[in-house]
XYZ file of C-alpha atoms in Angstrom:
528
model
C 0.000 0.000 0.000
C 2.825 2.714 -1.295
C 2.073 5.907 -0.183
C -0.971 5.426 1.637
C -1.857 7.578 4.613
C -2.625 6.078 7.715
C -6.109 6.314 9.043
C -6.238 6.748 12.731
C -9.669 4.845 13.087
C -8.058 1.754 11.678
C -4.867 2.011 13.886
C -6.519 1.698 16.133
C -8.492 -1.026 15.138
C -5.489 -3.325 14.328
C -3.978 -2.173 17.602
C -6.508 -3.858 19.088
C -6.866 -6.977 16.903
C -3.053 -7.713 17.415
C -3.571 -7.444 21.132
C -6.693 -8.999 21.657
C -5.148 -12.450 19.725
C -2.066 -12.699 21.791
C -4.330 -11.854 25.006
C -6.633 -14.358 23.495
C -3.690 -17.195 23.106
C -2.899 -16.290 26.814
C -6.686 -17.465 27.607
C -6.279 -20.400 25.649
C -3.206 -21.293 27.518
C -4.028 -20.526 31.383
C -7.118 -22.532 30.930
C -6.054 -25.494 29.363
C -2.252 -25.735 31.112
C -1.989 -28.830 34.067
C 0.697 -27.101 35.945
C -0.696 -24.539 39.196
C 2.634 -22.273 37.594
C 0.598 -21.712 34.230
C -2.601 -22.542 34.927
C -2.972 -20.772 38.629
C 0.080 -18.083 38.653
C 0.108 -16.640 34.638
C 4.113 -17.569 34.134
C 3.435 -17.379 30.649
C 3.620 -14.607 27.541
C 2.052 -14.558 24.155
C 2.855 -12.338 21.323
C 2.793 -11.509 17.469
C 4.900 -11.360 14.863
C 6.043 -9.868 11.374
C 7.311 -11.844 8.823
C 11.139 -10.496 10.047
C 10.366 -11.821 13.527
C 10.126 -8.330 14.638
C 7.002 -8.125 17.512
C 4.134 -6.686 16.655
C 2.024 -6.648 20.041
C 2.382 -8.484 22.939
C -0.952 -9.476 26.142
C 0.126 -7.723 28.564
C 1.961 -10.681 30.296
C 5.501 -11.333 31.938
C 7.882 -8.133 31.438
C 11.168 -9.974 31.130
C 10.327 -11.647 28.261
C 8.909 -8.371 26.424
C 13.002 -7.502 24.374
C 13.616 -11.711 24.552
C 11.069 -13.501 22.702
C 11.791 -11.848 19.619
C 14.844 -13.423 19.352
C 13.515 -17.019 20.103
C 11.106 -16.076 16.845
C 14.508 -15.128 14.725
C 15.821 -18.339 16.003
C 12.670 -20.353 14.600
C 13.150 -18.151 11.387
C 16.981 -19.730 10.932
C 15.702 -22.901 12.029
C 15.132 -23.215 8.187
C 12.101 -23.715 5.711
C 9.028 -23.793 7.932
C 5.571 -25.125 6.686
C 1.775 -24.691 7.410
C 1.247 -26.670 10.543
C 4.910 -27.002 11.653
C 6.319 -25.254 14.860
C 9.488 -24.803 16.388
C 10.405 -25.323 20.131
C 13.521 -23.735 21.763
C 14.611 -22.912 25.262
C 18.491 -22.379 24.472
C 19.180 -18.781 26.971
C 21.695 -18.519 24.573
C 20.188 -18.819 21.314
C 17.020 -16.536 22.287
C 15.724 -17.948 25.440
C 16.137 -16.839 28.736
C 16.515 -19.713 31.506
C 15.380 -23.429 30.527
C 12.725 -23.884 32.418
C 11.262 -21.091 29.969
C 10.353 -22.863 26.981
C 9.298 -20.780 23.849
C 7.039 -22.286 21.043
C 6.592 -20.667 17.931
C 4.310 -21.036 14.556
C 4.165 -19.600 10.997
C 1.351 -17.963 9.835
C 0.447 -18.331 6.243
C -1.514 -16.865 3.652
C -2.788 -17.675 0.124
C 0.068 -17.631 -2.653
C 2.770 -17.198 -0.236
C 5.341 -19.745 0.450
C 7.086 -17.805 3.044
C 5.118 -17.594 6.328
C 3.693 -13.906 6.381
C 3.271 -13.734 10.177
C 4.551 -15.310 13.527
C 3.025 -16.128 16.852
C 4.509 -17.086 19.785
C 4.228 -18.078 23.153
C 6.418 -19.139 26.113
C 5.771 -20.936 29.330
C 7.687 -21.299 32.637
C 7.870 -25.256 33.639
C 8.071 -26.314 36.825
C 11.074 -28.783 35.847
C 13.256 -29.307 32.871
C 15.319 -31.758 34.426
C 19.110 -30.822 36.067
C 20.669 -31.222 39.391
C 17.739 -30.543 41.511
C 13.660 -30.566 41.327
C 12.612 -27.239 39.990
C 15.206 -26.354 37.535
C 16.471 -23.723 39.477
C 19.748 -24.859 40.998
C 22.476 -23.610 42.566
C 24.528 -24.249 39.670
C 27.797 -23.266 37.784
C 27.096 -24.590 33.987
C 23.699 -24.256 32.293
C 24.589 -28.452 31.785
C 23.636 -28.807 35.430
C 20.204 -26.415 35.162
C 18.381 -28.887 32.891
C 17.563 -30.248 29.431
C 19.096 -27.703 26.607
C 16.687 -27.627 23.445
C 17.572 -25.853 20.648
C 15.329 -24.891 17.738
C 13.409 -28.182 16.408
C 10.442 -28.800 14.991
C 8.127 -30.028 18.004
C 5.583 -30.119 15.391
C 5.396 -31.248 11.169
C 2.426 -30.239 9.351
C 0.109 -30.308 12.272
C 1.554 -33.438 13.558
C 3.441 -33.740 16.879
C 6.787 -35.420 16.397
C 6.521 -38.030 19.075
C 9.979 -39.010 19.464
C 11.090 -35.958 19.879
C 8.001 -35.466 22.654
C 9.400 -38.545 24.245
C 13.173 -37.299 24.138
C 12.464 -34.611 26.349
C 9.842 -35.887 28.676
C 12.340 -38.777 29.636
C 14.809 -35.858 30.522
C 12.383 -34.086 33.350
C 10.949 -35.149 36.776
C 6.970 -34.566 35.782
C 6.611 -35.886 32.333
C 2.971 -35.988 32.434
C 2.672 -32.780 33.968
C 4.796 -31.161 31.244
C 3.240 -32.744 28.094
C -0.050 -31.144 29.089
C 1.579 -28.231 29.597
C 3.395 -28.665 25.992
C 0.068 -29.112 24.832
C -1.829 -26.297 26.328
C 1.245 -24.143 23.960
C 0.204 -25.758 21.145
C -2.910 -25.266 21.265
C -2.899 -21.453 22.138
C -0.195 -21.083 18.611
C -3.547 -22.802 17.236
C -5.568 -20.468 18.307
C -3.403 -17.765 17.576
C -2.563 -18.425 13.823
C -6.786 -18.909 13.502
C -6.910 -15.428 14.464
C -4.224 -13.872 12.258
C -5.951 -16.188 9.276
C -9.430 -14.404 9.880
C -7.769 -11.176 9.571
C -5.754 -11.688 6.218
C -9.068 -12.780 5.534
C -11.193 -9.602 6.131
C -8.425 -7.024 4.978
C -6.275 -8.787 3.052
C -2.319 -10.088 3.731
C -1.350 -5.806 2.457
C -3.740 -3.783 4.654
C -2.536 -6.323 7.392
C 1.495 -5.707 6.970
C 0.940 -1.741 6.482
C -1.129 -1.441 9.740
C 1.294 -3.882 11.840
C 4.126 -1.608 10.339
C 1.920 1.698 11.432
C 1.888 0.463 14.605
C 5.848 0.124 14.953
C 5.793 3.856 13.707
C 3.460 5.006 15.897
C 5.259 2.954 19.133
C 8.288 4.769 18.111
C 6.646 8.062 17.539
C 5.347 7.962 21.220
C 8.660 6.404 22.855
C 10.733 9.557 21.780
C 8.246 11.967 22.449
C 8.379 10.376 26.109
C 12.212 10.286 25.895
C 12.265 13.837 24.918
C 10.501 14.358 28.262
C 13.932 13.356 30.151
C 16.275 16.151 30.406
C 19.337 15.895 28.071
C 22.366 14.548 30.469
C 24.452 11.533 31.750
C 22.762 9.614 34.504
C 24.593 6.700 36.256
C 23.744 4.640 39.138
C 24.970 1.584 40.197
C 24.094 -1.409 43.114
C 24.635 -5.186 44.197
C 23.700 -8.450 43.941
C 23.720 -10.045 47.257
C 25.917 -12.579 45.572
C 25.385 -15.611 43.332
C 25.054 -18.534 45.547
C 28.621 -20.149 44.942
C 31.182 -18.212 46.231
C 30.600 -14.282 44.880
C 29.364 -11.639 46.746
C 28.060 -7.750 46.142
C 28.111 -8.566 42.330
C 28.127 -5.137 40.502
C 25.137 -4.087 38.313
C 26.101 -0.473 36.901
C 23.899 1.011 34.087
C 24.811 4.863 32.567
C 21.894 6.738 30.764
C 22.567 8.732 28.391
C 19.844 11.102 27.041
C 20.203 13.156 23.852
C 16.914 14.635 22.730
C 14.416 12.016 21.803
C 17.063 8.688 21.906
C 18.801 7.264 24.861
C 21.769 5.027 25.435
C 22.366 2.475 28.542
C 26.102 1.245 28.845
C 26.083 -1.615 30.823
C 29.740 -2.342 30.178
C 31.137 -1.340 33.659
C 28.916 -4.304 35.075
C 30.619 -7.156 37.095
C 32.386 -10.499 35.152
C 30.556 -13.124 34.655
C 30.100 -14.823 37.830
C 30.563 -19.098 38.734
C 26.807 -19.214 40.310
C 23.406 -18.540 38.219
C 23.013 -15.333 38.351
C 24.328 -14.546 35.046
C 21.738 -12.685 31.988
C 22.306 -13.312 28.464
C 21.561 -10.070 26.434
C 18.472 -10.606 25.603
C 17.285 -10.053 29.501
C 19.036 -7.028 30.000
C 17.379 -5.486 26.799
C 14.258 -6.431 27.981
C 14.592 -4.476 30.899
C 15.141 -1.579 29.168
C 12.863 -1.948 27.892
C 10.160 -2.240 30.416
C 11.535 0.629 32.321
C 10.874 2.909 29.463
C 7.212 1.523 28.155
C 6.624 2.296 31.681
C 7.631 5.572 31.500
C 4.738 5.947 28.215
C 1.234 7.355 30.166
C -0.427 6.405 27.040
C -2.287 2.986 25.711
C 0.450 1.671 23.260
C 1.290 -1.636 21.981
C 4.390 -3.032 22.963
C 6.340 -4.055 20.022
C 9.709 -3.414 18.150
C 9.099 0.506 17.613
C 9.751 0.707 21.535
C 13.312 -0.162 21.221
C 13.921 1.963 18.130
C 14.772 5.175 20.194
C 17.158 2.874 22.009
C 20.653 2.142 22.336
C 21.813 -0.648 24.868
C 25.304 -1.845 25.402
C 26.570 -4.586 26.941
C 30.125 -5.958 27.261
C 30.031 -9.621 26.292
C 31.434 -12.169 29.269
C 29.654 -10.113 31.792
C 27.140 -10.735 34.526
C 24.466 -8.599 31.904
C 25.863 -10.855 28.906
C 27.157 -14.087 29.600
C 29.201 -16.340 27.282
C 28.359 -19.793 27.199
C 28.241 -22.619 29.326
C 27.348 -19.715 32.019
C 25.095 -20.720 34.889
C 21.874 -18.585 33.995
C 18.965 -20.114 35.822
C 18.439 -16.863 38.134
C 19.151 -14.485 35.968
C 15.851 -14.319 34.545
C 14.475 -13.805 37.690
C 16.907 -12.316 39.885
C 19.355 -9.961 37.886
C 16.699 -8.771 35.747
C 14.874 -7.160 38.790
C 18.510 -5.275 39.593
C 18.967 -4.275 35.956
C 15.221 -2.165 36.629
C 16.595 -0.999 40.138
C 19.410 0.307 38.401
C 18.420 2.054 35.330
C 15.302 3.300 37.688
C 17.766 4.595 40.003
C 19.682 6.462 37.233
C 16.538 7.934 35.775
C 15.909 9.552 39.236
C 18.890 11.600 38.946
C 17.641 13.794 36.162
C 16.876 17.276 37.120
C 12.688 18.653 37.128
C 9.752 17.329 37.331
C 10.930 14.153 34.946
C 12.489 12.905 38.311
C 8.972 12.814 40.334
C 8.028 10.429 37.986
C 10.310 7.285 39.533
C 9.558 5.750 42.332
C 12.004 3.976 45.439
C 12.955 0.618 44.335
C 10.632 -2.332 44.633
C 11.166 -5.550 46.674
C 13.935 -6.693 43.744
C 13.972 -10.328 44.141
C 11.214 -12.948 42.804
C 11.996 -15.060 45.575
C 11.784 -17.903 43.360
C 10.953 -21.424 45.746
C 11.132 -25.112 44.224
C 10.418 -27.918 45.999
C 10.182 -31.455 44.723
C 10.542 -35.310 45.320
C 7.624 -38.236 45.498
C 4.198 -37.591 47.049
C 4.352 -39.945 50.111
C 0.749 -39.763 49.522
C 0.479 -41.167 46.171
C 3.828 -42.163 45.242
C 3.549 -39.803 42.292
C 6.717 -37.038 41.421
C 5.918 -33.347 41.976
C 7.587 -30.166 41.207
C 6.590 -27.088 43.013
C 7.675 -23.767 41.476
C 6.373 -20.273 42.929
C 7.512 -16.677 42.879
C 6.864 -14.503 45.956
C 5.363 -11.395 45.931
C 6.584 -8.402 48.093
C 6.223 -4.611 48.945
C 6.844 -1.957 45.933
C 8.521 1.420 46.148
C 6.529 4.543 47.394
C 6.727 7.270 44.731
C 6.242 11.065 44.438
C 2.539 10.799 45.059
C 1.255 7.890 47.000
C 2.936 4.778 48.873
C 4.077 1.239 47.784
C 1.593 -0.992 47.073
C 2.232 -3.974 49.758
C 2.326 -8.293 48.474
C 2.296 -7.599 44.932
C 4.400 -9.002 42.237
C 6.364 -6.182 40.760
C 9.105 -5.140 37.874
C 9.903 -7.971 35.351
C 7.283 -10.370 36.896
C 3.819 -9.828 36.214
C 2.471 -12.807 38.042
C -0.577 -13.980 40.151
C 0.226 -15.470 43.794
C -0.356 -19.350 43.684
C -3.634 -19.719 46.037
C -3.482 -21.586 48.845
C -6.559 -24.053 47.565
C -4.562 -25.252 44.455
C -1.035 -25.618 46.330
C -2.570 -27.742 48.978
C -4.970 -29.116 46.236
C -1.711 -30.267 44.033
C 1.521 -30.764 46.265
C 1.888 -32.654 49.693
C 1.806 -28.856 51.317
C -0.216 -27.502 54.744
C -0.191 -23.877 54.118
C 0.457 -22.597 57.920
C 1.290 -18.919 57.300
C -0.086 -16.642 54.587
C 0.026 -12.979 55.508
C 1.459 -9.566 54.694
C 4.554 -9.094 56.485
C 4.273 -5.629 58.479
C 6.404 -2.544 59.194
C 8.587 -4.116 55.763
C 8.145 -0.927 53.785
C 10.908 1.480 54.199
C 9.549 4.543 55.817
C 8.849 8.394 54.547
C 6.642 11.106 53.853
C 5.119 7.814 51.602
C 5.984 4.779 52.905
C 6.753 1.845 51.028
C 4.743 -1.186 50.366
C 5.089 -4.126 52.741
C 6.083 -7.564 51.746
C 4.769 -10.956 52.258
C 5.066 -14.210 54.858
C 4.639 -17.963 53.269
C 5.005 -20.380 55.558
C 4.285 -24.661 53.934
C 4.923 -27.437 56.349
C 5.836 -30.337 54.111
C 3.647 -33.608 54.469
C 6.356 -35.813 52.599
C 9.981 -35.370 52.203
C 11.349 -33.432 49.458
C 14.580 -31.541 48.681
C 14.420 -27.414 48.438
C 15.789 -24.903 46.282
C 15.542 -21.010 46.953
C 16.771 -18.007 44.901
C 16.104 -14.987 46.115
C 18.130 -11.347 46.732
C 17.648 -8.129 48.993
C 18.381 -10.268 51.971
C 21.339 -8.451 52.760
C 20.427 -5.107 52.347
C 16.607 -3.764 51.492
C 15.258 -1.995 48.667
C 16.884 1.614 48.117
C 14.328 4.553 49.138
C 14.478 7.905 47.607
C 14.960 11.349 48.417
C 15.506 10.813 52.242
C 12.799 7.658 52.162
C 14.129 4.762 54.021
C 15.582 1.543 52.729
C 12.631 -1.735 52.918
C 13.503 -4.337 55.405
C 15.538 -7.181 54.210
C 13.312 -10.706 53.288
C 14.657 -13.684 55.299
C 14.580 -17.462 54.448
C 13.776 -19.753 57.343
C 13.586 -23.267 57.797
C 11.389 -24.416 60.809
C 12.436 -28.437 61.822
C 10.042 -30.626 62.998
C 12.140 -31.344 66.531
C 11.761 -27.252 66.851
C 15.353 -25.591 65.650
C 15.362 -23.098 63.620
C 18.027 -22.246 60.425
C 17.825 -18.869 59.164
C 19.636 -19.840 55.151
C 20.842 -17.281 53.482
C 19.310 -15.853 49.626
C 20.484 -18.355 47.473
C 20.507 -22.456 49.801
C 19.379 -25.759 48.591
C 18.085 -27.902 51.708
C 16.592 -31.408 52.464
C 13.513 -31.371 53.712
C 11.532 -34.035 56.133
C 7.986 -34.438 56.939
C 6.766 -32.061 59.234
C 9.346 -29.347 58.623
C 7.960 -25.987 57.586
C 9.704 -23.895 55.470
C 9.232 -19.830 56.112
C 10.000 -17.325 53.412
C 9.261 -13.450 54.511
C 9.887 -10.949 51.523
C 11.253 -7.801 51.691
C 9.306 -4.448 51.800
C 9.524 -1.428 49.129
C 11.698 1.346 49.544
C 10.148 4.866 51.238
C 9.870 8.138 48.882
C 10.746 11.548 50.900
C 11.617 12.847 53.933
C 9.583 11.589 57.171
């Protein structure tokens, strides 16, 4: 459509087509998932595609995967010639994934007289296990060899069919095969449903209305990203803070992000960050670009897709072999979840240096850890396997204008708690302690969100792996608002002792032991 003029009524229109069918694979997904991770907590994202395997629109799912699943698309798009009905499976971190236990599918969409597919979707799923040294798939490791099954970009499915030996290949390599076939399925399905979608609307406007408006809509992303940039006063910003450490023998691993701001495009140099560390703390690229950018589609007070206009404006560098862009066979399994919430903290924290009213805009840092629990073994019960995975939620920074909102999940997680009815309804779990954790948020004129107390005794034996950060020192507050209180990790025997573990532990667990996690509280915004 050379030369045509975009009509605002219709932007809008496709705006919300693309978004509704990734928000409508995310449905399709949650409700047809086995795991409680999917099915009960959301630890999933769906998107579309262009024919480049540049992102269109995203449901407004998990953050960290917002800059990384469009490489996990480019890596289905080398995977080679891809026909109707085919789709390609790959959780590599370093060939567009993140950590392994997030496993991206993705499918071609096709139109009449076109051998090339014309449109991608995608989705990706967190699974409770992927195999490795310990139940979960989130070890306290120092390869990715030891973190669980590695799959590259293959074709989980041929012209609609499933490739069954493939299926069976990687079930026989995790702890809950059943479990994770229905939850391969339920991604399937929701690529189904997506690529039924896209079809209907190449049907109603044709495959050239379809491509102009999805390119619009990277124009008009853009448009709205450096009008929001130009917002920022011109200047160098730096700011710079810790890792607790990585769970092997690091600790007070640097994270140091400068912003640079030059009219309506920005640059973040994240090349003065730490080394690469031994434990699994380490990001590939793709999860420090996806912070970026979050913090800056934040930033946007206006209803806009998120797609690849966002990152036009932007400039990230990294220095490869670092904590923020590991080289492989780097232990990654917590960067994800970990790092990614001190990349925000960071570039946050720089922002807040700039000078006017821009500045008011940031709030104190958040809880910054996911507090990421797994706990597996056999169900004494029924003599089944189970793998328990959960994120905590915890108190978020007060800002300018109000205080931190208290046991919410915050940053580059965008998940639901797990209820206490489907834990006890699906794992060998007594929930004894569920409750906001009080006096957490760091105090000031607006006082910073509280964080949260989750307390299981365990009804069989099990072994215990926790990842988790600010336990050292709490959430920065801002302009004279106090730091939130620390999160501790406890584990409460059955004969009565009591082990306070450190962020990052992996413990065996016995019947009747109880096993206390208390998150940290938000930082506090002004002076008291």
């Amino acid at each position: 459509m050379e030369n045509q003029t975009v009509n605002p009524i219709l932007l809008e229109v496709f705006k919300n087509r693309f978004s509704s069918i990734a928000e409508e694979m995310g449905v399709t997904l949650t409700r047809t998932a086995f795991s409680p991770n999917i099915k009960e907590r959301r630890d999933l994202s769906c998107a579309v595609f262009d024919a480049s395997g540049d992102m269109i629109a995203q449901a407004a799912h998990i953050p960290v995967h917002l800059g990384s699943m469009p490489m996990s698309v480019k890596a289905a798009i080398e995977h080679g010639e891809l026909k109707p009905g085919d789709m390609i499976m790959v959780n590599d971190p370093f060939k567009g994934g993140t950590h392994l236990p997030d496993i991206t599918i993705v499918a071609p969409v096709f139109t009449a007289g076109n051998d090339s597919p014309v449109f991608y979707v995608a989705n990706r799923a967190h699974h409770a296990d992927v195999g490795g040294m310990t139940s979960g798939s989130m070890p306290l490791s120092t390869s990715i060899f030891q973190e669980g099954i590695i799959i590259p970009a293959v074709r989980i499915v041929r012209e609609g069919e499933i490739d069954q030996e493939l299926m069976r290949l990687i079930l026989n390599n995790v702890r809950t095969p059943a479990e994770r076939e229905g939850d391969f399925s339920a991604q399937i399905m929701a690529n189904i449903t997506g690529t039924r979608r896209l079809e209907e609307l190449l049907a109603k406007y044709g495959l050239e209305m379809v491509q102009f408006y999805a390119e619009a809509l990277n124009d008009y992303s853009e448009r709205v990203l450096r009008a929001t940039i130009s917002e920022i006063p011109d200047g160098t910003y730096a700011f710079s803070d810790c890792l607790d450490g990585d769970g092997v023998d690091c600790t007070d691993v640097e994270i140091s992000a400068t912003v640079t701001v030059e009219g309506d495009s920005a640059t973040l140099d994240f090349t003065k960050s730490a080394d690469q560390v031994s434990g699994s703390v380490n990001a590939v690229r793709a999860i420090t670009v996806s912070c970026v950018l979050y913090v800056f589609r934040c930033l946007v007070h206006r209803e806009i897709p998120t797609n690849a206009g966002c990152l036009r404006p932007i400039t990230v560098l990294t220095r490869e072999g670092s904590v923020l862009d590991a080289k492989a066979p780097a232990a990654v399994a917590g960067g994800n979840v970990e790092t990614s919430q001190r990349i925000v903290d960071v570039v946050l924290g720089a922002l807040a240096q700039a000078k006017g009213d821009f500045a008011l805009r940031i709030p104190a840092a958040s809880q910054g850890t996911m507090n990421n629990v797994a706990i597996g073994g056999i169900d004494e019960r029924t003599s089944t396997p189970f793998a328990y995975y959960e994120t905590l939620a915890g108190g978020t920074g007060a800002s300018a204008s109000r205080g931190g909102e208290s046991a919410v999940h915050s940053h580059m997680t965008n998940t639901l708690n797990t209820p206490v009815e489907a834990m006890e309804y699906a794992y060998p779990f007594r929930v004894t302690e569920y409750s906001v954790r009080p006096q957490t948020g760091g105090r000031g004129k607006h006082n910073g969100g509280n964080g949260l107390v989750r307390e299981i005794e365990l009804l069989s034996s099990c072994e215990m792996t926790v990842l988790s950060e600010r336990r050292v020192a709490g959430p920065y507050g801002l302009h004279g608002g106090d730091a939130g209180v620390p999160g501790k990790n406890l584990i409460c025997r059955k004969g009565g002792s009591v082990e306070e573990c450190p962020g990052k532990f992996h413990a065996t667990l016995h019947t009747g032991d109880r096993v206390r996690i208390e998150t940290p509280g938000g930082g506090g915004y002004g002076s008291k």
